[in-house]
Amino acid sequence: MSVRLIISNRFLKIITIEFTMPEYKAPIRDIKFVMQELLDCESHYAHLGFEDASLEMIDAILSEASKFTEQVIAPINQSGDQQGCSWSEEQVTTPDGFKEAYKQYIDAGWSTLPQDPTYGGQGLPHSLHASISEMLSAANHSFAMYPGLSHGAIATIEAHGNEIQKNMFLPNLVKGTWTGTMCLTESHSGTDLGLLRTKADVNLDGTYSLNGSKIFISAGEHDLSENIVHIVIARISGSPSGTKGISLFAVPKFNVNSQGEKLEKNGVSCGSIEHKMGINANATCVINFDNAKGYLIGEVNRGLNCMFTFMNSARLGVATEGIAAADASFQGALAYAKDRLQMRSMTGIKNPEQAADPIIVHPDVRRMLLTQKSISEGGRALVASLAQLVDITHANVSQESKVEAEQRLALLTPIAKAFLTETALECTSHGIQVLGGHGFIREWGMEQLMRDTKICCLYEGTTGIQSLDLLGRKVLGSKGKLLNHYTDEISDYIKAHQSSKGVSELCSTLAEYVELWQDMTNNISDRSQHNPDEIGASSVDYLMYSGYVTLGFMWLKMAELAHRNMRENPQEESFYDAKIKTAQFYFDRILPRAHGHAASLGRGARSTMALDSDCFLF
């Protein structure tokens, strides 16, 4: 798509400048670098028994996924945002092109890729599917959410449902002809799920009748699939109050028999759809349950435990949305910065045949572009490493290996979810800034990225909630065990590579941050013994510090690998050189931000809690 800018005034003749809007291009080379070179997915898959996941197959799948996302999904992104979803009492209608694109998605078998062959899946690794999820989200955040939520529903039923329920729901969910949702939030009850009012009463046949309303239900109603299976938390009559009395149910839009065949309409309806800041092409719904038939998943009053299967899957999915948005914004900003002529370089003319130099020569523009690049590529490495841990939890390996993977996921999932979405929002803001005034108008698509991305900081637990989870439950709750295991790994890597060519300085720098991380943790632990508010007052700064150091570890490993691979593969020198220089930028200009967070949390809760609630004057 081209945009024509017409500049004129009464003294100058009309000048028409034409720019071509950048089109999404899947970052296949970088995805392969992370999967195949950094994380050695070939050995990883062979060890876990994924015999079909050869490098040839992986390359073929990534190639086809890039074509699909670039040619089918990306072209309906901007039009979908502008048109949005429409509500009627009969159904919610998605924007033009979405229904056809979704049919192509399921016909091509993308929904079946990581699923159990027992229910029609292809049985390929979760981490391979995670890379495809990134492409989908970067190309079209709203579209990606429709199938994305289904994967969480599948994982929940697979982990906690009985055989009858699995046979009822999983084959169609895996195929993609049915989709799934997560129904947690109520108008008065967001993060504090114990306040929920949705009730469930047992029927004579062992099913339950659910009554209540849920809000903010992404993909809660639409015209893409034949049925929608809602995963719903509710309180069975007579159960305890609070979170101890929560149970979990599968509630289909259309009733289902034991063979998984769709029957009559269930007591499920969409009361309205939200008018939102972003992700306008994904229907965010009010879902009403009026004596809706539901099926208890897991044990009575153990619903929240079961629901965490869905929530943890979704949190990693949201982290993926963060890096996808950062990358998409980087692509748009980079293309513009190479074409847009503005002023001259301070070190001399770089484009003598034109009236001005492209803005990519200017240091501040490069600062913004390199911030986007370092966050998106570092985040990609982090999420891919976590996806490999998910592979281990699903594989036929020793219980010890699974426990180690689960513990590492427990520590790093809240960091990935919150840090990569907060920094993604920053990256989308930089995307607008690079384009200047053109970034603020709709034609260029940059402001849509920022609108679409803000929700990532909110759903599946806000940044504050993730931070409390990290510091309160995972770090202090484990008495430092989870953190110590991770920092020991970082320290061991630093010792092994502190003399390696090109990264010795990075190793020394990161070692200082790791030591401070431990000191900060001990200090907060001591202070919280006297004042529990110290945890809440410190938690977000603590998480952001943790995120910067964690990404620093990713960049250290990538830089060390790039130095080695550049010597062995000189034909790709430019790619590896870019990795090395981006790593240096991250250590020089991004990692030092962590010191600000350390200084802030070091001041404690005193000033945060000093002002009386009645004295917040306006």
Coordinates of C-alpha atoms in Angstrom, one line a residue:
M1 CA 0.0 0.0 0.0
S2 CA 1.3 3.5 -0.9
V3 CA 0.7 6.7 0.9
R4 CA 1.0 10.0 -0.9
L5 CA 2.0 13.1 1.0
I6 CA 1.1 16.4 -0.7
I7 CA 3.1 19.4 0.6
S8 CA 2.2 22.9 -0.6
N9 CA 1.9 26.5 0.5
R10 CA 1.4 29.7 -1.5
F11 CA 5.1 30.2 -2.1
L12 CA 6.1 26.7 -3.0
K13 CA 4.8 24.5 -5.8
I14 CA 2.9 21.3 -4.8
I15 CA 5.3 18.4 -4.1
T16 CA 4.0 14.8 -4.0
I17 CA 6.0 12.4 -2.0
E18 CA 5.1 8.7 -2.1
F19 CA 6.0 6.2 0.5
T20 CA 5.2 2.5 0.5
M21 CA 3.6 1.2 3.7
P22 CA 5.7 -1.7 5.0
E23 CA 4.2 -5.1 4.8
Y24 CA 4.7 -7.7 7.6
K25 CA 7.6 -10.1 6.9
A26 CA 8.0 -13.0 9.2
P27 CA 11.5 -12.9 10.7
I28 CA 12.4 -16.4 9.6
R29 CA 16.1 -16.0 9.8
D30 CA 16.1 -14.8 13.3
I31 CA 13.5 -17.4 14.4
K32 CA 15.8 -20.1 12.9
F33 CA 18.8 -18.6 14.7
V34 CA 17.1 -18.8 18.0
M35 CA 15.5 -22.3 17.5
Q36 CA 18.2 -24.0 15.6
E37 CA 21.5 -22.3 16.6
L38 CA 20.9 -20.9 20.1
L39 CA 18.6 -23.6 21.5
D40 CA 19.6 -26.5 19.3
C41 CA 16.0 -27.6 18.7
E42 CA 17.1 -30.6 16.7
S43 CA 18.8 -32.2 19.7
H44 CA 16.1 -31.0 22.0
Y45 CA 13.4 -32.6 19.9
A46 CA 15.3 -35.9 19.4
H47 CA 15.9 -36.2 23.1
L48 CA 12.2 -35.7 23.8
G49 CA 11.1 -38.2 21.2
F50 CA 9.7 -35.9 18.5
E51 CA 11.0 -38.0 15.7
D52 CA 9.1 -36.1 13.0
A53 CA 10.5 -32.7 14.0
S54 CA 13.5 -32.8 11.7
L55 CA 15.2 -29.6 10.6
E56 CA 13.8 -30.2 7.1
M57 CA 10.3 -30.4 8.4
I58 CA 10.8 -27.4 10.7
D59 CA 12.1 -25.3 7.8
A60 CA 9.1 -26.3 5.7
I61 CA 6.6 -25.5 8.4
L62 CA 8.2 -22.1 9.1
S63 CA 8.3 -21.3 5.4
E64 CA 4.6 -22.1 5.0
A65 CA 3.6 -20.3 8.1
S66 CA 5.4 -17.2 6.9
K67 CA 3.5 -17.3 3.6
F68 CA 0.2 -17.8 5.4
T69 CA 0.7 -14.9 7.8
E70 CA 2.2 -12.5 5.3
Q71 CA -0.3 -13.2 2.5
V72 CA -3.6 -14.2 4.2
I73 CA -3.6 -12.8 7.8
A74 CA -1.6 -9.5 7.6
P75 CA -3.7 -8.0 4.7
I76 CA -6.9 -8.1 6.9
N77 CA -5.2 -6.6 9.9
Q78 CA -5.8 -2.9 9.3
S79 CA -9.2 -3.3 7.7
G80 CA -10.3 -5.5 10.6
D81 CA -9.3 -2.8 13.0
Q82 CA -11.3 -0.2 11.1
Q83 CA -14.4 -2.3 10.6
G84 CA -14.4 -4.1 13.9
C85 CA -16.9 -6.7 15.1
S86 CA -20.7 -6.2 15.0
W87 CA -23.2 -7.5 17.5
S88 CA -26.8 -8.6 17.0
E89 CA -29.1 -10.8 19.1
E90 CA -28.4 -13.7 16.8
Q91 CA -24.6 -13.6 16.6
V92 CA -21.4 -11.5 16.5
T93 CA -20.0 -11.0 13.1
T94 CA -16.3 -10.7 12.5
P95 CA -14.8 -8.2 10.0
D96 CA -14.7 -9.0 6.3
G97 CA -12.2 -11.6 5.4
F98 CA -11.8 -13.1 8.9
K99 CA -14.2 -16.0 8.3
E100 CA -12.5 -17.0 5.1
A101 CA -9.0 -16.6 6.6
Y102 CA -10.0 -18.8 9.6
K103 CA -11.3 -21.5 7.3
Q104 CA -7.9 -21.5 5.5
Y105 CA -6.2 -21.7 8.9
I106 CA -8.1 -24.9 10.0
D107 CA -8.1 -26.4 6.5
A108 CA -4.3 -26.1 6.4
G109 CA -4.1 -27.9 9.8
W110 CA -2.4 -25.1 11.7
S111 CA -4.7 -25.7 14.8
T112 CA -3.7 -29.3 15.0
L113 CA 0.1 -28.8 15.0
P114 CA 1.1 -29.3 18.7
Q115 CA -1.9 -31.4 19.7
D116 CA -2.2 -35.0 20.8
P117 CA -2.7 -37.4 17.9
T118 CA -5.3 -39.2 19.9
Y119 CA -7.7 -36.3 19.3
G120 CA -6.6 -35.5 15.7
G121 CA -3.4 -33.5 16.4
Q122 CA 0.0 -33.8 14.7
G123 CA 1.9 -34.3 17.9
L124 CA 4.6 -31.7 17.1
P125 CA 6.4 -29.7 19.8
H126 CA 4.8 -26.8 21.5
S127 CA 7.9 -24.7 20.9
L128 CA 7.5 -25.0 17.2
H129 CA 3.9 -23.9 17.4
A130 CA 5.0 -20.9 19.6
S131 CA 7.0 -19.5 16.7
I132 CA 4.0 -19.7 14.4
S133 CA 1.9 -18.0 17.1
E134 CA 4.4 -15.1 17.1
M135 CA 4.0 -14.7 13.3
L136 CA 0.2 -14.8 13.6
S137 CA 0.1 -12.2 16.4
A138 CA 2.6 -9.9 14.7
A139 CA 0.6 -10.1 11.4
N140 CA -2.8 -9.6 13.1
H141 CA -3.2 -9.6 16.9
S142 CA -7.0 -9.7 16.8
F143 CA -7.1 -12.7 14.5
A144 CA -4.5 -14.7 16.4
M145 CA -6.5 -14.5 19.6
Y146 CA -9.4 -16.6 18.2
P147 CA -7.3 -19.8 17.8
G148 CA -4.9 -18.8 20.5
L149 CA -7.5 -19.1 23.3
S150 CA -8.5 -22.5 22.0
H151 CA -5.1 -23.9 22.8
G152 CA -5.6 -23.0 26.5
A153 CA -9.0 -24.6 26.5
I154 CA -7.5 -27.8 25.0
A155 CA -4.7 -27.9 27.5
T156 CA -7.1 -27.5 30.4
I157 CA -9.5 -30.3 29.3
E158 CA -6.6 -32.5 28.4
A159 CA -5.0 -32.1 31.8
H160 CA -8.1 -32.2 34.1
G161 CA -11.0 -33.5 32.1
N162 CA -12.3 -37.1 32.2
E163 CA -12.3 -39.4 29.2
I164 CA -15.9 -38.7 28.4
Q165 CA -15.2 -34.9 28.4
K166 CA -12.1 -35.3 26.3
N167 CA -14.0 -37.3 23.7
M168 CA -16.8 -34.8 23.7
F169 CA -14.8 -31.7 23.3
L170 CA -11.2 -32.3 22.2
P171 CA -11.5 -33.6 18.6
N172 CA -13.4 -30.6 17.4
L173 CA -11.3 -28.1 19.4
V174 CA -8.1 -29.6 18.1
K175 CA -9.4 -29.5 14.5
G176 CA -10.5 -25.9 15.0
T177 CA -14.1 -26.3 13.9
W178 CA -14.9 -25.4 17.6
T179 CA -13.1 -22.7 19.5
G180 CA -12.6 -22.1 23.2
T181 CA -12.6 -19.2 25.7
M182 CA -11.6 -18.5 29.3
C183 CA -14.4 -17.0 31.4
L184 CA -13.1 -15.6 34.7
T185 CA -13.9 -11.9 35.1
E186 CA -17.2 -10.5 36.4
S187 CA -18.2 -6.9 36.6
H188 CA -17.4 -6.6 40.3
S189 CA -14.6 -9.3 40.3
G190 CA -11.4 -9.0 38.3
T191 CA -8.2 -10.2 39.9
D192 CA -10.0 -11.2 43.1
L193 CA -11.7 -14.3 41.7
G194 CA -13.0 -15.3 45.1
L195 CA -15.6 -12.6 44.8
L196 CA -17.3 -14.3 41.9
R197 CA -21.1 -14.7 41.9
T198 CA -21.7 -17.1 39.0
K199 CA -23.5 -20.1 40.5
A200 CA -23.6 -23.8 39.6
D201 CA -26.2 -26.3 40.7
V202 CA -26.0 -30.0 40.1
N203 CA -28.5 -31.7 37.8
L204 CA -29.9 -35.2 38.1
D205 CA -27.7 -36.4 35.3
G206 CA -24.5 -35.2 37.0
T207 CA -24.1 -32.1 34.8
Y208 CA -24.5 -28.6 36.3
S209 CA -26.8 -25.6 35.6
L210 CA -24.8 -22.3 35.5
N211 CA -26.2 -18.9 36.1
G212 CA -24.3 -15.6 36.0
S213 CA -22.5 -13.2 33.7
K214 CA -18.9 -12.9 32.7
I215 CA -17.3 -9.8 31.1
F216 CA -14.2 -9.1 29.0
I217 CA -14.4 -12.5 27.4
S218 CA -12.1 -12.5 24.4
A219 CA -13.5 -14.4 21.3
G220 CA -16.6 -15.1 23.5
E221 CA -18.9 -15.0 20.5
H222 CA -18.2 -14.9 16.7
D223 CA -19.0 -16.5 13.4
L224 CA -15.8 -18.3 12.8
S225 CA -16.5 -21.7 14.3
E226 CA -19.5 -24.1 14.7
N227 CA -19.4 -24.1 18.5
I228 CA -17.6 -22.3 21.3
V229 CA -16.6 -24.1 24.5
H230 CA -16.4 -21.8 27.4
I231 CA -14.1 -22.7 30.3
V232 CA -15.9 -21.1 33.3
I233 CA -15.2 -20.7 37.0
A234 CA -18.3 -20.7 39.2
R235 CA -19.3 -21.6 42.8
I236 CA -21.4 -24.7 43.4
S237 CA -24.2 -24.0 45.8
G238 CA -23.1 -24.7 49.3
S239 CA -19.4 -24.4 48.6
P240 CA -17.1 -22.2 50.8
S241 CA -16.7 -18.5 50.0
G242 CA -13.6 -17.1 48.5
T243 CA -11.1 -19.0 46.3
K244 CA -11.5 -22.2 48.2
G245 CA -15.0 -22.6 46.8
I246 CA -14.3 -22.2 43.1
S247 CA -15.0 -25.0 40.6
L248 CA -14.3 -25.2 36.9
F249 CA -16.7 -26.1 34.1
A250 CA -16.8 -26.6 30.4
V251 CA -19.9 -24.9 29.0
P252 CA -20.6 -25.2 25.3
K253 CA -22.5 -22.6 23.3
F254 CA -24.4 -25.5 21.7
N255 CA -25.0 -28.7 23.8
V256 CA -23.0 -31.7 22.9
N257 CA -23.6 -35.5 23.1
S258 CA -21.0 -38.0 24.3
Q259 CA -19.8 -38.4 20.7
G260 CA -19.0 -34.8 20.4
E261 CA -21.9 -34.0 18.1
K262 CA -23.5 -30.6 18.3
L263 CA -27.1 -30.5 19.6
E264 CA -29.5 -27.7 20.5
K265 CA -28.6 -24.2 21.7
N266 CA -27.4 -24.1 25.3
G267 CA -28.4 -21.3 27.8
V268 CA -25.4 -19.2 26.7
S269 CA -25.8 -15.8 25.1
C270 CA -23.7 -12.7 24.3
G271 CA -25.2 -9.7 25.9
S272 CA -23.0 -7.2 24.2
I273 CA -19.5 -6.6 22.9
E274 CA -17.1 -4.0 24.3
H275 CA -16.0 -0.8 22.5
K276 CA -12.3 -0.8 23.1
M277 CA -9.1 1.0 22.7
G278 CA -7.7 -1.8 20.5
I279 CA -7.9 -5.4 19.2
N280 CA -11.2 -4.2 17.6
A281 CA -11.4 -7.2 15.3
N282 CA -11.6 -9.6 18.2
A283 CA -14.9 -9.7 20.0
T284 CA -14.6 -9.0 23.7
C285 CA -18.0 -10.1 25.1
V286 CA -20.4 -10.0 28.0
I287 CA -21.4 -13.7 28.2
N288 CA -24.6 -14.6 30.1
F289 CA -25.3 -18.1 31.4
D290 CA -29.0 -18.8 32.0
N291 CA -29.4 -22.4 33.3
A292 CA -26.6 -23.3 30.9
K293 CA -25.5 -26.9 31.0
G294 CA -21.9 -27.3 32.1
Y295 CA -19.6 -30.2 32.9
L296 CA -17.4 -30.2 36.0
I297 CA -13.7 -30.2 35.1
G298 CA -11.6 -31.8 37.8
E299 CA -12.7 -31.9 41.4
V300 CA -15.3 -29.8 43.2
N301 CA -13.8 -26.7 44.8
R302 CA -10.5 -27.2 43.0
G303 CA -11.3 -25.1 40.0
L304 CA -8.7 -22.4 40.5
N305 CA -6.0 -25.1 40.5
C306 CA -7.2 -26.5 37.2
M307 CA -7.7 -23.0 35.8
F308 CA -4.0 -22.2 36.2
T309 CA -3.3 -24.7 33.4
F310 CA -5.2 -22.3 31.1
M311 CA -3.8 -19.1 32.7
N312 CA -0.1 -20.2 32.6
S313 CA -0.5 -21.2 28.9
A314 CA -2.2 -17.8 28.3
R315 CA 0.5 -15.9 30.1
L316 CA 3.2 -17.3 27.8
G317 CA 0.9 -16.5 24.9
V318 CA 0.7 -12.9 26.0
A319 CA 4.5 -12.7 26.3
T320 CA 4.6 -13.9 22.7
E321 CA 2.1 -11.1 21.8
G322 CA 4.5 -8.6 23.3
I323 CA 7.5 -9.6 21.2
A324 CA 5.3 -9.9 18.2
A325 CA 4.1 -6.3 18.6
A326 CA 7.6 -5.0 19.2
D327 CA 8.9 -6.8 16.1
A328 CA 6.0 -5.5 13.9
S329 CA 6.5 -2.0 15.1
F330 CA 10.3 -2.3 14.5
Q331 CA 9.7 -3.5 10.9
G332 CA 7.4 -0.5 10.2
A333 CA 9.7 2.0 11.8
L334 CA 12.8 0.6 10.1
A335 CA 11.3 0.7 6.6
Y336 CA 10.2 4.3 7.1
A337 CA 13.5 5.4 8.6
K338 CA 15.4 4.1 5.6
D339 CA 13.1 6.0 3.1
R340 CA 12.3 9.2 5.0
L341 CA 14.6 12.1 4.1
Q342 CA 15.1 14.7 6.8
M343 CA 18.1 17.0 7.6
R344 CA 21.7 16.1 7.2
S345 CA 23.9 13.8 9.3
M346 CA 25.9 15.7 11.8
T347 CA 29.0 13.8 10.7
G348 CA 28.7 14.7 7.1
I349 CA 26.4 14.2 4.1
K350 CA 25.4 10.6 3.6
N351 CA 23.1 11.0 0.7
P352 CA 24.6 13.6 -1.7
E353 CA 22.2 12.9 -4.5
Q354 CA 19.2 14.0 -2.4
A355 CA 18.2 17.1 -0.6
A356 CA 18.5 15.4 2.8
D357 CA 19.7 12.2 4.4
P358 CA 17.4 9.3 5.5
I359 CA 16.5 9.7 9.1
I360 CA 18.2 6.4 10.0
V361 CA 21.5 8.3 10.1
H362 CA 20.4 10.3 13.2
P363 CA 21.5 8.9 16.6
D364 CA 18.1 9.3 18.3
V365 CA 16.3 7.5 15.5
R366 CA 18.8 4.7 15.8
R367 CA 18.4 4.6 19.6
M368 CA 14.7 3.9 19.1
L369 CA 15.2 1.4 16.4
L370 CA 17.9 -0.5 18.4
T371 CA 15.6 -0.5 21.4
Q372 CA 12.9 -2.1 19.4
K373 CA 15.4 -4.6 17.9
S374 CA 17.0 -5.5 21.2
I375 CA 13.8 -6.0 23.0
S376 CA 12.0 -8.0 20.3
E377 CA 15.0 -10.3 19.5
G378 CA 16.0 -10.7 23.1
G379 CA 12.4 -11.5 24.0
R380 CA 12.1 -14.0 21.2
A381 CA 15.0 -15.9 22.6
L382 CA 13.5 -15.8 26.1
V383 CA 10.0 -17.0 25.0
A384 CA 11.5 -19.7 22.8
S385 CA 13.6 -21.0 25.7
L386 CA 10.4 -21.1 27.9
A387 CA 8.5 -22.9 25.1
Q388 CA 11.2 -25.6 25.1
L389 CA 10.6 -26.0 28.9
V390 CA 6.9 -26.5 28.1
D391 CA 8.0 -29.3 25.6
I392 CA 9.7 -31.0 28.5
T393 CA 6.6 -30.8 30.8
H394 CA 4.6 -32.6 28.1
A395 CA 7.2 -35.2 27.1
N396 CA 7.9 -38.7 28.3
V397 CA 10.9 -37.8 30.4
S398 CA 11.9 -38.3 34.0
Q399 CA 9.8 -36.7 36.8
E400 CA 12.9 -34.9 37.9
S401 CA 13.3 -33.3 34.5
K402 CA 9.6 -32.2 34.5
V403 CA 9.9 -30.7 38.0
E404 CA 13.0 -28.7 37.0
A405 CA 11.2 -27.4 33.9
E406 CA 8.1 -26.5 35.9
Q407 CA 10.1 -24.7 38.5
R408 CA 12.0 -22.6 35.9
L409 CA 8.7 -21.8 34.2
A410 CA 7.2 -20.8 37.5
L411 CA 10.0 -18.2 38.0
L412 CA 10.3 -16.9 34.5
T413 CA 6.7 -16.9 33.3
P414 CA 5.6 -13.8 35.2
I415 CA 8.8 -12.0 34.1
A416 CA 8.2 -12.9 30.5
K417 CA 4.5 -11.9 30.6
A418 CA 4.9 -8.6 32.4
F419 CA 8.4 -7.4 31.2
L420 CA 7.9 -8.3 27.6
T421 CA 4.5 -6.5 27.4
E422 CA 5.6 -3.4 29.2
T423 CA 8.6 -3.1 27.0
A424 CA 6.5 -3.9 23.9
L425 CA 4.3 -1.0 24.7
E426 CA 7.4 1.2 24.8
C427 CA 8.5 -0.3 21.5
T428 CA 5.2 0.5 19.8
S429 CA 5.5 4.1 21.1
H430 CA 8.9 4.3 19.5
G431 CA 7.4 3.1 16.3
I432 CA 5.0 6.1 16.3
Q433 CA 7.8 8.4 17.3
V434 CA 10.1 7.4 14.4
L435 CA 7.3 8.2 11.9
G436 CA 6.6 11.5 13.6
G437 CA 3.2 12.9 12.7
H438 CA 2.7 10.1 10.2
G439 CA 2.9 7.6 13.0
F440 CA 0.0 9.2 14.8
I441 CA -2.5 8.8 11.9
R442 CA -4.2 5.6 11.0
E443 CA -3.0 5.1 7.4
W444 CA 0.5 3.9 8.5
G445 CA -0.8 1.3 11.0
M446 CA 1.7 2.2 13.7
E447 CA -0.8 3.7 16.2
Q448 CA -2.9 0.5 15.8
L449 CA 0.0 -1.5 17.2
M450 CA 0.2 0.6 20.3
R451 CA -3.6 0.4 20.8
D452 CA -3.6 -3.3 20.3
T453 CA -0.6 -3.9 22.6
K454 CA -1.8 -2.0 25.7
I455 CA -4.2 -4.8 26.6
C456 CA -1.2 -7.2 26.9
C457 CA -0.2 -5.4 30.1
L458 CA -3.6 -6.0 31.5
Y459 CA -5.0 -9.4 30.8
E460 CA -4.0 -12.7 32.3
G461 CA -2.9 -10.7 35.4
T462 CA -1.7 -7.1 35.2
T463 CA 1.9 -6.1 35.6
G464 CA 1.3 -5.5 39.3
I465 CA -0.2 -9.0 39.8
Q466 CA 2.6 -10.7 37.9
S467 CA 5.1 -8.8 40.0
L468 CA 3.5 -9.9 43.3
D469 CA 3.4 -13.4 42.0
L470 CA 7.1 -13.3 41.1
L471 CA 8.4 -11.6 44.3
G472 CA 5.9 -12.8 46.8
R473 CA 5.0 -16.4 45.7
K474 CA 7.9 -17.5 43.5
V475 CA 11.0 -15.9 45.0
L476 CA 10.2 -15.3 48.7
G477 CA 7.7 -18.1 48.8
S478 CA 10.3 -20.6 47.7
K479 CA 12.8 -19.0 50.2
G480 CA 14.9 -18.0 47.3
K481 CA 15.3 -21.5 45.9
L482 CA 13.8 -20.8 42.5
L483 CA 15.8 -17.6 42.0
N484 CA 19.1 -19.2 43.3
H485 CA 18.9 -22.0 40.8
Y486 CA 18.5 -19.5 37.9
T487 CA 21.2 -17.1 39.1
D488 CA 23.5 -20.1 39.6
E489 CA 23.0 -21.0 36.0
I490 CA 23.8 -17.5 34.8
S491 CA 26.9 -17.4 37.0
D492 CA 28.1 -20.8 35.7
Y493 CA 27.7 -19.5 32.2
I494 CA 29.6 -16.3 32.9
K495 CA 32.5 -18.3 34.5
A496 CA 32.6 -20.6 31.5
H497 CA 32.7 -17.8 29.0
Q498 CA 34.4 -14.9 30.8
S499 CA 37.5 -15.4 28.7
S500 CA 35.6 -16.0 25.4
K501 CA 36.5 -13.7 22.6
G502 CA 34.3 -10.6 22.4
V503 CA 32.1 -11.2 25.4
S504 CA 34.4 -11.0 28.4
E505 CA 33.3 -7.4 29.2
L506 CA 29.6 -8.4 28.9
C507 CA 30.2 -11.3 31.3
S508 CA 31.8 -9.0 33.9
T509 CA 28.9 -6.5 33.6
L510 CA 26.2 -9.1 33.9
A511 CA 27.9 -10.7 36.9
E512 CA 27.5 -7.4 38.8
Y513 CA 23.8 -7.3 38.0
V514 CA 23.3 -10.8 39.2
E515 CA 25.0 -10.1 42.5
L516 CA 22.9 -7.0 43.0
W517 CA 19.8 -9.1 42.2
Q518 CA 20.6 -11.4 45.1
D519 CA 21.4 -8.5 47.4
M520 CA 18.1 -6.8 46.6
T521 CA 16.2 -10.0 47.2
N522 CA 17.7 -10.5 50.6
N523 CA 17.1 -6.8 51.5
I524 CA 13.4 -7.0 50.6
S525 CA 13.0 -10.2 52.5
D526 CA 14.4 -8.6 55.6
R527 CA 12.3 -5.5 55.3
S528 CA 9.1 -7.5 54.7
Q529 CA 9.5 -9.2 58.0
H530 CA 8.7 -5.9 59.7
N531 CA 6.3 -4.5 57.1
P532 CA 4.5 -6.7 54.5
D533 CA 3.8 -3.7 52.3
E534 CA 7.5 -3.7 51.4
I535 CA 6.7 -6.6 49.0
G536 CA 3.9 -4.7 47.2
A537 CA 5.8 -1.5 47.1
S538 CA 8.9 -3.1 45.6
S539 CA 7.4 -5.8 43.3
V540 CA 7.1 -4.0 40.0
D541 CA 10.6 -2.5 40.2
Y542 CA 11.8 -5.9 41.2
L543 CA 10.2 -7.6 38.2
M544 CA 11.5 -5.0 35.8
Y545 CA 15.0 -5.4 37.2
S546 CA 14.6 -9.1 36.8
G547 CA 13.4 -8.7 33.2
Y548 CA 16.4 -6.5 32.2
V549 CA 18.9 -9.0 33.7
T550 CA 17.1 -12.0 32.2
L551 CA 17.2 -10.4 28.7
G552 CA 20.8 -9.5 29.4
F553 CA 21.5 -13.2 29.9
M554 CA 19.8 -14.0 26.6
W555 CA 21.9 -11.4 24.8
L556 CA 25.1 -12.6 26.3
K557 CA 24.4 -16.1 25.0
M558 CA 23.5 -14.8 21.6
A559 CA 26.5 -12.6 21.4
E560 CA 28.9 -15.4 22.3
L561 CA 27.2 -17.7 19.8
A562 CA 27.4 -15.0 17.1
H563 CA 31.1 -14.6 17.6
R564 CA 31.7 -18.3 17.2
N565 CA 29.3 -18.7 14.2
M566 CA 30.7 -15.7 12.4
R567 CA 34.1 -17.4 12.3
E568 CA 32.6 -20.6 11.1
N569 CA 30.2 -19.1 8.6
P570 CA 31.8 -15.9 7.2
Q571 CA 29.2 -15.8 4.4
E572 CA 26.7 -14.7 7.1
E573 CA 29.0 -12.2 8.7
S574 CA 26.5 -9.3 8.4
F575 CA 23.8 -11.2 10.3
Y576 CA 26.1 -12.3 13.2
D577 CA 27.7 -8.8 13.3
A578 CA 24.3 -7.3 13.8
K579 CA 23.7 -9.7 16.7
I580 CA 27.0 -8.7 18.3
K581 CA 26.4 -5.0 17.9
T582 CA 22.8 -5.2 19.1
A583 CA 24.0 -7.1 22.2
Q584 CA 26.5 -4.3 22.9
F585 CA 23.7 -1.7 22.5
Y586 CA 21.5 -3.6 25.0
F587 CA 24.3 -3.8 27.6
D588 CA 25.3 -0.1 27.0
R589 CA 21.9 1.6 26.8
I590 CA 19.1 -0.8 28.0
L591 CA 20.5 -2.9 30.8
P592 CA 21.6 0.1 32.9
R593 CA 17.9 1.0 33.3
A594 CA 17.9 -1.8 35.9
H595 CA 19.9 0.4 38.3
G596 CA 17.0 2.9 38.4
H597 CA 14.6 0.2 39.4
A598 CA 17.1 -1.0 42.1
A599 CA 17.5 2.5 43.5
S600 CA 13.7 3.0 43.5
L601 CA 12.8 -0.3 45.3
G602 CA 15.7 0.3 47.7
R603 CA 13.9 3.3 49.2
G604 CA 11.2 1.0 50.5
A605 CA 7.5 1.5 51.1
R606 CA 7.6 4.6 53.3
S607 CA 6.7 7.3 50.8
T608 CA 4.4 5.0 48.8
M609 CA 2.2 4.4 51.8
A610 CA 2.6 7.7 53.7
L611 CA -0.3 9.6 52.2
D612 CA -3.7 8.8 53.8
S613 CA -6.3 7.6 51.3
D614 CA -8.5 10.5 52.1
C615 CA -5.8 13.0 51.3
F616 CA -5.4 12.2 47.6
L617 CA -6.7 15.6 46.7
F618 CA -7.7 16.8 43.3

